[in-house]
Amino acid sequence: MSAEDARPEIPAGGASQEEPEPPAPEGEPAPDGDIGFADPDEGDFDEGDPDYGLQGEEFADLPFGRPRQSVIYAPHANINTGSVHGGQRVENRGGAAGTGGRRVEAHEGPISAVEILDAQAGFAEPDWFPQALRELDSRLLFLTGEPGTGRRTAALNLLRRHSGGSMALRAVDGDMDFASWRPKHRDTRGYLVDGLLPDYPLKPGMVRHLQSLLSTADARMVVVLPDDPQLVRRLSRDLHVTPVRCAPPEARAVFDARFAEAVPNPAERARLLALLEPGLLDELLAPELVPAQVAELVAAVAAAEDGGPDLAGIQDRLSFLAEDEVPDLLATLRDDADGLAFLLATCVFEGLDHRVVRAEAERLLALADGRLHSVLPEGADGTDEGGGRERQRTPRPNPQFVFRRSLDELLRTVRAQCSPREIRSNSGYTYAVEAVRFTRHRQAEAVLRHVWREYGHLSGLLTDWMADIRAERELTEPVGRVMGLAAGWGGGRRALQHIRTLAESNRRTSRTMAAYALGMAAGDPVLATEVKYRLSLWSVQRSWQLRSTVAYTCGTDFGASRPEAAMRLLRYVPRGLPDENERTVDRAVRDALRDLFASGSQATVFRHLAEWADGEGPLADVALRAFPQLLQHTSWCQEQLVADGEFAPQIIGLVHRTLNDDELFAATCSSVILWCRMAEWGELPQVAVETLLTALAGDFRHGVLRLFVEIERSGVRDSAGLAIARDALNTWRHGEPPRQPANGGPHPNGRTS
C-alpha cells in the first residue's frame, strides 16, 4: 500500500502527520433526480476551459484515514479524559455536522431541528411578517432581501408558523428545475429554497403547477432571493406573484429579543447593560445594522455572564466595524514588509499558536523575495547610473537579524493579540497554544477580501504560499477555507481555477485543501453550480487525483448539506483496479461514506450503500468494505433493528455477507463484539444485540460460527448475546436443541427476551 493510500486528513479527521501516513491495520475497523450538465459541443465553452475536449469514456455516463478510536458508552454522562481546572459547562447541540463538528445549514434534505429552533429563538417579528404569512397562503412565497438581513431565519419562522409548529422542513438546492421537481416526502410541511439560480427560468404555468403540487402535499415553500430590483419586477410582471422584501426590524428590537433569549433573567440583563459605557449601546445600535450584526453584539454583551472580556473594549471586537478600517490598516503597513507578512499570516492562521503564525509569516516573507517591500535600495536591480561608478545603496534592515521585531510589537502593528494559554489535544497527546487572534472579529476575512480584489499581483503570491504548506490538518483546513472564499472574491469563469490546480496535485495535502475550498465555495449559491459541475466532470475522468478530490469533497460541508448529490457523485468515482492509486481513491470514497453517515444522513447513505452492495463490481466492493465502519455509529443501526425499521433486513443481510468474507470478517466481528460490550450500559443496545444475534443464529453459516466463537472467547463474562452465541454453538457441536426463552421469559444469562 502506498503512502497515498493512507487515510486522508479529509474528510476523515484525526491526527495530523507528515506524508506518508501509516495505513490502518488490515481487518480492523476504523472507528433524486439527475444533475444536469452542459454539452461540450454547445453553449459557452472554449478551448481554454480545463475540462474542454472531454470525450469517449471520460464523458460517458456523466452524473450530474481516520486513526482507530476507542469508544466510551456512557449515556447522559460527562467524561473528563484529562486534568480539569475551574468550572465546567456542557452544551448539547444536535443537527448535522460537517467535518470538524460544525453544524452546517442544510442546502438539500431535512433541515435539522437545531437550526429550526435556533431560528425561532430570539426572533424579532418584522413589520412585513403578517403580510408574508398571508402570501404564503398561496403555498408559494418569494422572499427578497440583502445578505445578513435575516432572510433564512424569517423563512424558517414563516414555514414553521404556517405549518402549525411542524419541524418537518426540508431544504431544496437553488439549482433545481421547478418543471420536474416533486414533493416526495409525505411528512414534510415546508420547503426552503435558498437562492434560485437562472438555469431553469420560471414560467407562469410552472408556478401554478408547483402551487397545485404543494397543495396536494399540504406543504408550503419559501424561495429566498437576493434584493435585485430587476428580478423582483420580472417576478411581478411575468409570473404574477408578489415578492415580499425582507426589511430587517429595528436594530433595538432585534437586540432586545435576542438578549432576552440569551439572558432570560431580567435582573442579570440589567446588570450586564449597566457595565456598558453610557450611550455606547445606542451608538452601536445604528439603524443600518442588520440582524446578523446585532446577534454578534448580543453575544459580546452576554459573554460577560460567563466571565467574558471586559465590556469597556467591546467596540474593538465587533466585526461590522472592521471593513472601513482595512485601508487605513494597510496604509500604516505599506513600508513594513514584516508587518504585512505577519498581517497576512494572521489572517489565514488566526487561532493557531503564535509560533506557527510567525513561522508562516517568515516563510511568506522569504517567498515574496522583496515583493512585500515597498522601497528597494537604489541599484538593487543591478543597474548602475553613475557612469560606471556604483552609487551608494540605501541601507535596509537585515532580514536575518533575529531581533528584528518583537512579538508584542508585531501584534500591536496588525491589531492582534495572543489569547491566554489553551490546552488542546489530537489523537495521541495534548499540547499548549497561545492563539493569535485579531482584536476585531472577522478582520481576517475583511483584509483578505480587500487585498485579493484591490491588488491583483498579490493573489498569485498568496496562492503559491498557501499551496505549499505542511501536511498538517490545522494548516490545511484554514487554507482551504480561504481559497474557497477567494473563489467568490475573484469571480468570473475561472473562479475555481486555483482550486483545480490543487485538485490535480499528487500531494494528498493539496487535494485535501482543494476539498475544503470546494466545500466552502459551494456555500455561495452562484458558485455552487460550478462546484457541482466541476465535481461531476472530475468524478468520471481518468485522473485518480481528481476523483479522489471529489471523494474528499463529498466528506466536507458540501456533502453534509447535499447528501443525495454527494452519493450520486461517489457512485462514479471508484474503478476497482489493482493499482495503488486506485486503492487511494477507494479509501477516500469509504471515508466519505463514513463521514456522511456520521453527519446525520444515515438513511440516505445506507439506502445507496445497500443498493451498491446488491450489484457487482467496484461499487459493491466499496459498499461491503465501508459497512463495518458504519456499524460503529451504533445508535442509528441499533434503532433500526429494535424498531424493525426500513433498513433492518439490509443491516442483518450485510452483516451476514461481510462475516462470510474472509477479508472483511475481522472488521465486522470487531464491530459486533463492540456492540456486545456496549450493551451492558443500556436497554437499546442490549435488545439490538439480541435481535441481531438471534437473526444470525437462524442462518448458521461459517462466518456466524466464527463470530460466535469469538464472542465466547471475548473475555467478557456476561456480555449481551453471550447466551445466544453459546446456545447456537452447543447446537452445532453436540446437536443439542437451543434453549429458547418461553413467552418472553429470561435467557439463561438472566435477561428477558
mmCIF file of C-alpha atoms in Angstrom, residues 248-451:
data_model
loop_
_atom_site.group_PDB
_atom_site.id
_atom_site.type_symbol
_atom_site.label_atom_id
_atom_site.label_comp_id
_atom_site.label_asym_id
_atom_site.label_seq_id
_atom_site.Cartn_x
_atom_site.Cartn_y
_atom_site.Cartn_z
ATOM 1 C CA PRO A 248 -34.918 43.840 8.961
ATOM 2 C CA PRO A 249 -36.699 45.095 12.068
ATOM 3 C CA GLU A 250 -35.205 47.933 14.047
ATOM 4 C CA ALA A 251 -31.828 47.067 15.490
ATOM 5 C CA ARG A 252 -33.060 47.790 19.011
ATOM 6 C CA ALA A 253 -35.984 45.373 18.648
ATOM 7 C CA VAL A 254 -33.662 42.634 17.412
ATOM 8 C CA PHE A 255 -31.247 43.316 20.268
ATOM 9 C CA ASP A 256 -33.984 43.191 22.904
ATOM 10 C CA ALA A 257 -35.429 39.905 21.559
ATOM 11 C CA ARG A 258 -32.085 38.159 21.225
ATOM 12 C CA PHE A 259 -30.751 39.494 24.503
ATOM 13 C CA ALA A 260 -33.846 38.233 26.348
ATOM 14 C CA GLU A 261 -33.281 34.805 24.786
ATOM 15 C CA ALA A 262 -29.569 34.765 25.627
ATOM 16 C CA VAL A 263 -30.025 36.075 29.188
ATOM 17 C CA PRO A 264 -33.524 35.126 30.435
ATOM 18 C CA ASN A 265 -33.117 36.770 33.871
ATOM 19 C CA PRO A 266 -34.208 40.469 33.679
ATOM 20 C CA ALA A 267 -32.033 41.408 36.641
ATOM 21 C CA GLU A 268 -28.974 39.847 35.013
ATOM 22 C CA ARG A 269 -29.727 41.674 31.765
ATOM 23 C CA ALA A 270 -29.905 44.950 33.625
ATOM 24 C CA ARG A 271 -26.598 44.208 35.353
ATOM 25 C CA LEU A 272 -24.829 43.477 32.075
ATOM 26 C CA LEU A 273 -26.189 46.588 30.393
ATOM 27 C CA ALA A 274 -25.059 48.677 33.344
ATOM 28 C CA LEU A 275 -21.486 47.580 32.651
ATOM 29 C CA LEU A 276 -21.534 49.358 29.290
ATOM 30 C CA GLU A 277 -20.363 52.917 28.927
ATOM 31 C CA PRO A 278 -23.284 55.371 28.970
ATOM 32 C CA GLY A 279 -24.663 55.844 25.471
ATOM 33 C CA LEU A 280 -22.455 53.122 23.937
ATOM 34 C CA LEU A 281 -25.326 50.740 23.174
ATOM 35 C CA ASP A 282 -27.341 53.460 21.441
ATOM 36 C CA GLU A 283 -24.261 54.376 19.440
ATOM 37 C CA LEU A 284 -23.642 50.788 18.355
ATOM 38 C CA LEU A 285 -27.288 50.041 17.501
ATOM 39 C CA ALA A 286 -27.198 52.144 14.379
ATOM 40 C CA PRO A 287 -30.274 51.974 12.097
ATOM 41 C CA GLU A 288 -28.310 50.311 9.311
ATOM 42 C CA LEU A 289 -27.320 47.338 11.471
ATOM 43 C CA VAL A 290 -28.676 44.006 10.164
ATOM 44 C CA PRO A 291 -29.778 41.129 12.445
ATOM 45 C CA ALA A 292 -26.573 39.154 11.885
ATOM 46 C CA GLN A 293 -24.547 42.085 13.216
ATOM 47 C CA VAL A 294 -26.915 42.663 16.123
ATOM 48 C CA ALA A 295 -26.560 38.980 17.047
ATOM 49 C CA GLU A 296 -22.798 39.466 17.335
ATOM 50 C CA LEU A 297 -23.334 42.463 19.621
ATOM 51 C CA VAL A 298 -25.699 40.419 21.793
ATOM 52 C CA ALA A 299 -23.153 37.609 22.045
ATOM 53 C CA ALA A 300 -20.448 40.060 23.085
ATOM 54 C CA VAL A 301 -22.602 41.616 25.806
ATOM 55 C CA ALA A 302 -23.951 38.272 27.054
ATOM 56 C CA ALA A 303 -20.438 36.795 27.212
ATOM 57 C CA ALA A 304 -19.883 38.622 30.483
ATOM 58 C CA GLU A 305 -22.388 36.179 32.005
ATOM 59 C CA ASP A 306 -19.676 33.529 31.853
ATOM 60 C CA GLY A 307 -16.844 35.789 32.873
ATOM 61 C CA GLY A 308 -16.220 37.089 29.369
ATOM 62 C CA PRO A 309 -13.982 40.008 28.438
ATOM 63 C CA ASP A 310 -14.423 43.469 29.874
ATOM 64 C CA LEU A 311 -17.231 45.217 28.017
ATOM 65 C CA ALA A 312 -15.330 48.507 28.004
ATOM 66 C CA GLY A 313 -13.492 47.402 24.846
ATOM 67 C CA ILE A 314 -16.494 45.948 23.070
ATOM 68 C CA GLN A 315 -16.095 48.282 20.069
ATOM 69 C CA ASP A 316 -12.710 46.761 19.322
ATOM 70 C CA ARG A 317 -14.239 43.316 18.842
ATOM 71 C CA LEU A 318 -17.268 43.885 16.620
ATOM 72 C CA SER A 319 -16.743 42.611 13.076
ATOM 73 C CA PHE A 320 -19.104 45.059 11.397
ATOM 74 C CA LEU A 321 -16.731 47.898 12.288
ATOM 75 C CA ALA A 322 -13.727 46.201 10.646
ATOM 76 C CA GLU A 323 -14.420 46.788 6.961
ATOM 77 C CA ASP A 324 -13.875 50.552 6.970
ATOM 78 C CA GLU A 325 -10.593 50.243 8.857
ATOM 79 C CA VAL A 326 -8.836 47.922 6.409
ATOM 80 C CA PRO A 327 -7.487 50.634 4.040
ATOM 81 C CA ASP A 328 -6.094 52.629 6.979
ATOM 82 C CA LEU A 329 -4.508 49.498 8.434
ATOM 83 C CA LEU A 330 -2.809 48.673 5.132
ATOM 84 C CA ALA A 331 -1.659 52.267 4.736
ATOM 85 C CA THR A 332 0.191 52.089 8.040
ATOM 86 C CA LEU A 333 1.923 48.871 6.907
ATOM 87 C CA ARG A 334 2.798 49.965 3.383
ATOM 88 C CA ASP A 335 6.517 50.346 4.162
ATOM 89 C CA ASP A 336 6.614 47.460 6.618
ATOM 90 C CA ALA A 337 7.238 44.111 4.904
ATOM 91 C CA ASP A 338 7.437 42.272 8.236
ATOM 92 C CA GLY A 339 4.124 43.720 9.364
ATOM 93 C CA LEU A 340 2.438 42.903 6.051
ATOM 94 C CA ALA A 341 3.655 39.308 6.138
ATOM 95 C CA PHE A 342 2.543 38.921 9.759
ATOM 96 C CA LEU A 343 -0.824 40.507 8.966
ATOM 97 C CA LEU A 344 -1.474 38.104 6.095
ATOM 98 C CA ALA A 345 -0.271 35.095 8.091
ATOM 99 C CA THR A 346 -2.560 36.042 10.972
ATOM 100 C CA CYS A 347 -5.450 36.420 8.526
ATOM 101 C CA VAL A 348 -5.005 32.857 7.294
ATOM 102 C CA PHE A 349 -3.978 31.144 10.536
ATOM 103 C CA GLU A 350 -5.903 33.130 13.133
ATOM 104 C CA GLY A 351 -6.480 30.941 16.169
ATOM 105 C CA LEU A 352 -3.244 28.946 15.932
ATOM 106 C CA ASP A 353 -0.191 29.172 18.177
ATOM 107 C CA HIS A 354 1.905 32.326 17.769
ATOM 108 C CA ARG A 355 4.938 30.232 16.833
ATOM 109 C CA VAL A 356 3.029 28.721 13.906
ATOM 110 C CA VAL A 357 1.764 32.133 12.773
ATOM 111 C CA ARG A 358 5.198 33.721 12.931
ATOM 112 C CA ALA A 359 6.856 30.798 11.145
ATOM 113 C CA GLU A 360 4.357 31.057 8.285
ATOM 114 C CA ALA A 361 4.880 34.823 8.142
ATOM 115 C CA GLU A 362 8.621 34.271 7.795
ATOM 116 C CA ARG A 363 8.032 31.727 5.025
ATOM 117 C CA LEU A 364 5.750 34.139 3.197
ATOM 118 C CA LEU A 365 8.312 36.917 3.531
ATOM 119 C CA ALA A 366 11.048 34.696 2.083
ATOM 120 C CA LEU A 367 8.808 33.500 -0.740
ATOM 121 C CA ALA A 368 7.858 37.106 -1.567
ATOM 122 C CA ASP A 369 11.525 37.810 -2.361
ATOM 123 C CA GLY A 370 11.139 41.546 -1.979
ATOM 124 C CA ARG A 371 7.596 41.823 -3.234
ATOM 125 C CA LEU A 372 6.382 42.896 0.195
ATOM 126 C CA HIS A 373 8.962 45.723 0.370
ATOM 127 C CA SER A 374 7.536 48.962 -0.940
ATOM 128 C CA VAL A 375 11.004 50.515 -1.445
ATOM 129 C CA LEU A 376 14.156 48.727 -2.578
ATOM 130 C CA PRO A 377 17.634 50.234 -2.265
ATOM 131 C CA GLU A 378 18.986 52.031 -5.312
ATOM 132 C CA GLY A 379 20.935 49.702 -7.555
ATOM 133 C CA ALA A 380 19.278 46.630 -6.104
ATOM 134 C CA ASP A 381 18.095 45.699 -9.603
ATOM 135 C CA GLY A 382 21.655 45.597 -10.903
ATOM 136 C CA THR A 383 21.579 48.941 -12.746
ATOM 137 C CA ASP A 384 24.422 51.424 -12.443
ATOM 138 C CA GLU A 385 23.519 55.058 -13.031
ATOM 139 C CA GLY A 386 26.884 56.560 -12.125
ATOM 140 C CA GLY A 387 28.659 56.143 -15.470
ATOM 141 C CA GLY A 388 30.375 53.003 -14.305
ATOM 142 C CA ARG A 389 30.649 54.213 -10.765
ATOM 143 C CA GLU A 390 28.358 52.290 -8.414
ATOM 144 C CA ARG A 391 26.177 54.590 -6.369
ATOM 145 C CA GLN A 392 25.926 54.106 -2.639
ATOM 146 C CA ARG A 393 22.902 51.977 -1.801
ATOM 147 C CA THR A 394 20.341 52.996 0.756
ATOM 148 C CA PRO A 395 20.667 50.637 3.721
ATOM 149 C CA ARG A 396 17.734 48.443 4.625
ATOM 150 C CA PRO A 397 17.084 46.191 7.640
ATOM 151 C CA ASN A 398 18.896 42.900 7.683
ATOM 152 C CA PRO A 399 16.254 40.177 7.120
ATOM 153 C CA GLN A 400 18.430 37.689 9.022
ATOM 154 C CA PHE A 401 18.537 39.778 12.213
ATOM 155 C CA VAL A 402 16.829 37.621 14.850
ATOM 156 C CA PHE A 403 15.824 40.611 17.000
ATOM 157 C CA ARG A 404 14.318 42.468 14.043
ATOM 158 C CA ARG A 405 10.813 42.744 15.537
ATOM 159 C CA SER A 406 9.415 41.558 18.845
ATOM 160 C CA LEU A 407 6.203 39.547 19.017
ATOM 161 C CA ASP A 408 4.410 42.228 21.047
ATOM 162 C CA GLU A 409 5.352 44.883 18.507
ATOM 163 C CA LEU A 410 4.093 42.780 15.605
ATOM 164 C CA LEU A 411 0.836 42.059 17.405
ATOM 165 C CA ARG A 412 0.246 45.755 18.074
ATOM 166 C CA THR A 413 1.134 46.603 14.492
ATOM 167 C CA VAL A 414 -1.585 44.397 12.952
ATOM 168 C CA ARG A 415 -4.078 44.956 15.827
ATOM 169 C CA ALA A 416 -3.954 41.390 17.081
ATOM 170 C CA GLN A 417 -3.361 39.766 20.432
ATOM 171 C CA CYS A 418 -2.317 36.445 21.941
ATOM 172 C CA SER A 419 -5.116 34.611 23.708
ATOM 173 C CA PRO A 420 -4.460 33.084 27.120
ATOM 174 C CA ARG A 421 -2.781 29.710 27.121
ATOM 175 C CA GLU A 422 -5.115 26.940 25.938
ATOM 176 C CA ILE A 423 -4.749 23.174 26.195
ATOM 177 C CA ARG A 424 -5.615 21.317 23.002
ATOM 178 C CA SER A 425 -5.294 17.685 22.015
ATOM 179 C CA ASN A 426 -5.042 15.447 18.995
ATOM 180 C CA SER A 427 -5.462 11.699 18.784
ATOM 181 C CA GLY A 428 -2.258 10.975 20.670
ATOM 182 C CA TYR A 429 -1.330 13.805 23.052
ATOM 183 C CA THR A 430 -2.211 17.245 24.410
ATOM 184 C CA TYR A 431 -0.323 20.486 23.852
ATOM 185 C CA ALA A 432 -0.495 24.156 24.826
ATOM 186 C CA VAL A 433 -1.102 27.042 22.440
ATOM 187 C CA GLU A 434 -1.333 30.805 22.705
ATOM 188 C CA ALA A 435 -3.566 31.554 19.734
ATOM 189 C CA VAL A 436 -3.159 34.754 17.712
ATOM 190 C CA ARG A 437 -6.470 36.497 17.122
ATOM 191 C CA PHE A 438 -7.360 39.878 15.749
ATOM 192 C CA THR A 439 -8.849 42.289 18.224
ATOM 193 C CA ARG A 440 -11.761 42.855 15.865
ATOM 194 C CA HIS A 441 -13.931 39.941 14.809
ATOM 195 C CA ARG A 442 -13.708 38.838 11.155
ATOM 196 C CA GLN A 443 -10.899 41.259 10.395
ATOM 197 C CA ALA A 444 -9.038 38.394 8.726
ATOM 198 C CA GLU A 445 -11.719 37.928 6.083
ATOM 199 C CA ALA A 446 -12.101 41.673 5.586
ATOM 200 C CA VAL A 447 -8.362 42.150 4.966
ATOM 201 C CA LEU A 448 -8.012 39.177 2.647
ATOM 202 C CA ARG A 449 -11.067 40.138 0.616
ATOM 203 C CA HIS A 450 -9.780 43.688 0.217
ATOM 204 C CA VAL A 451 -6.233 42.788 -0.860
#
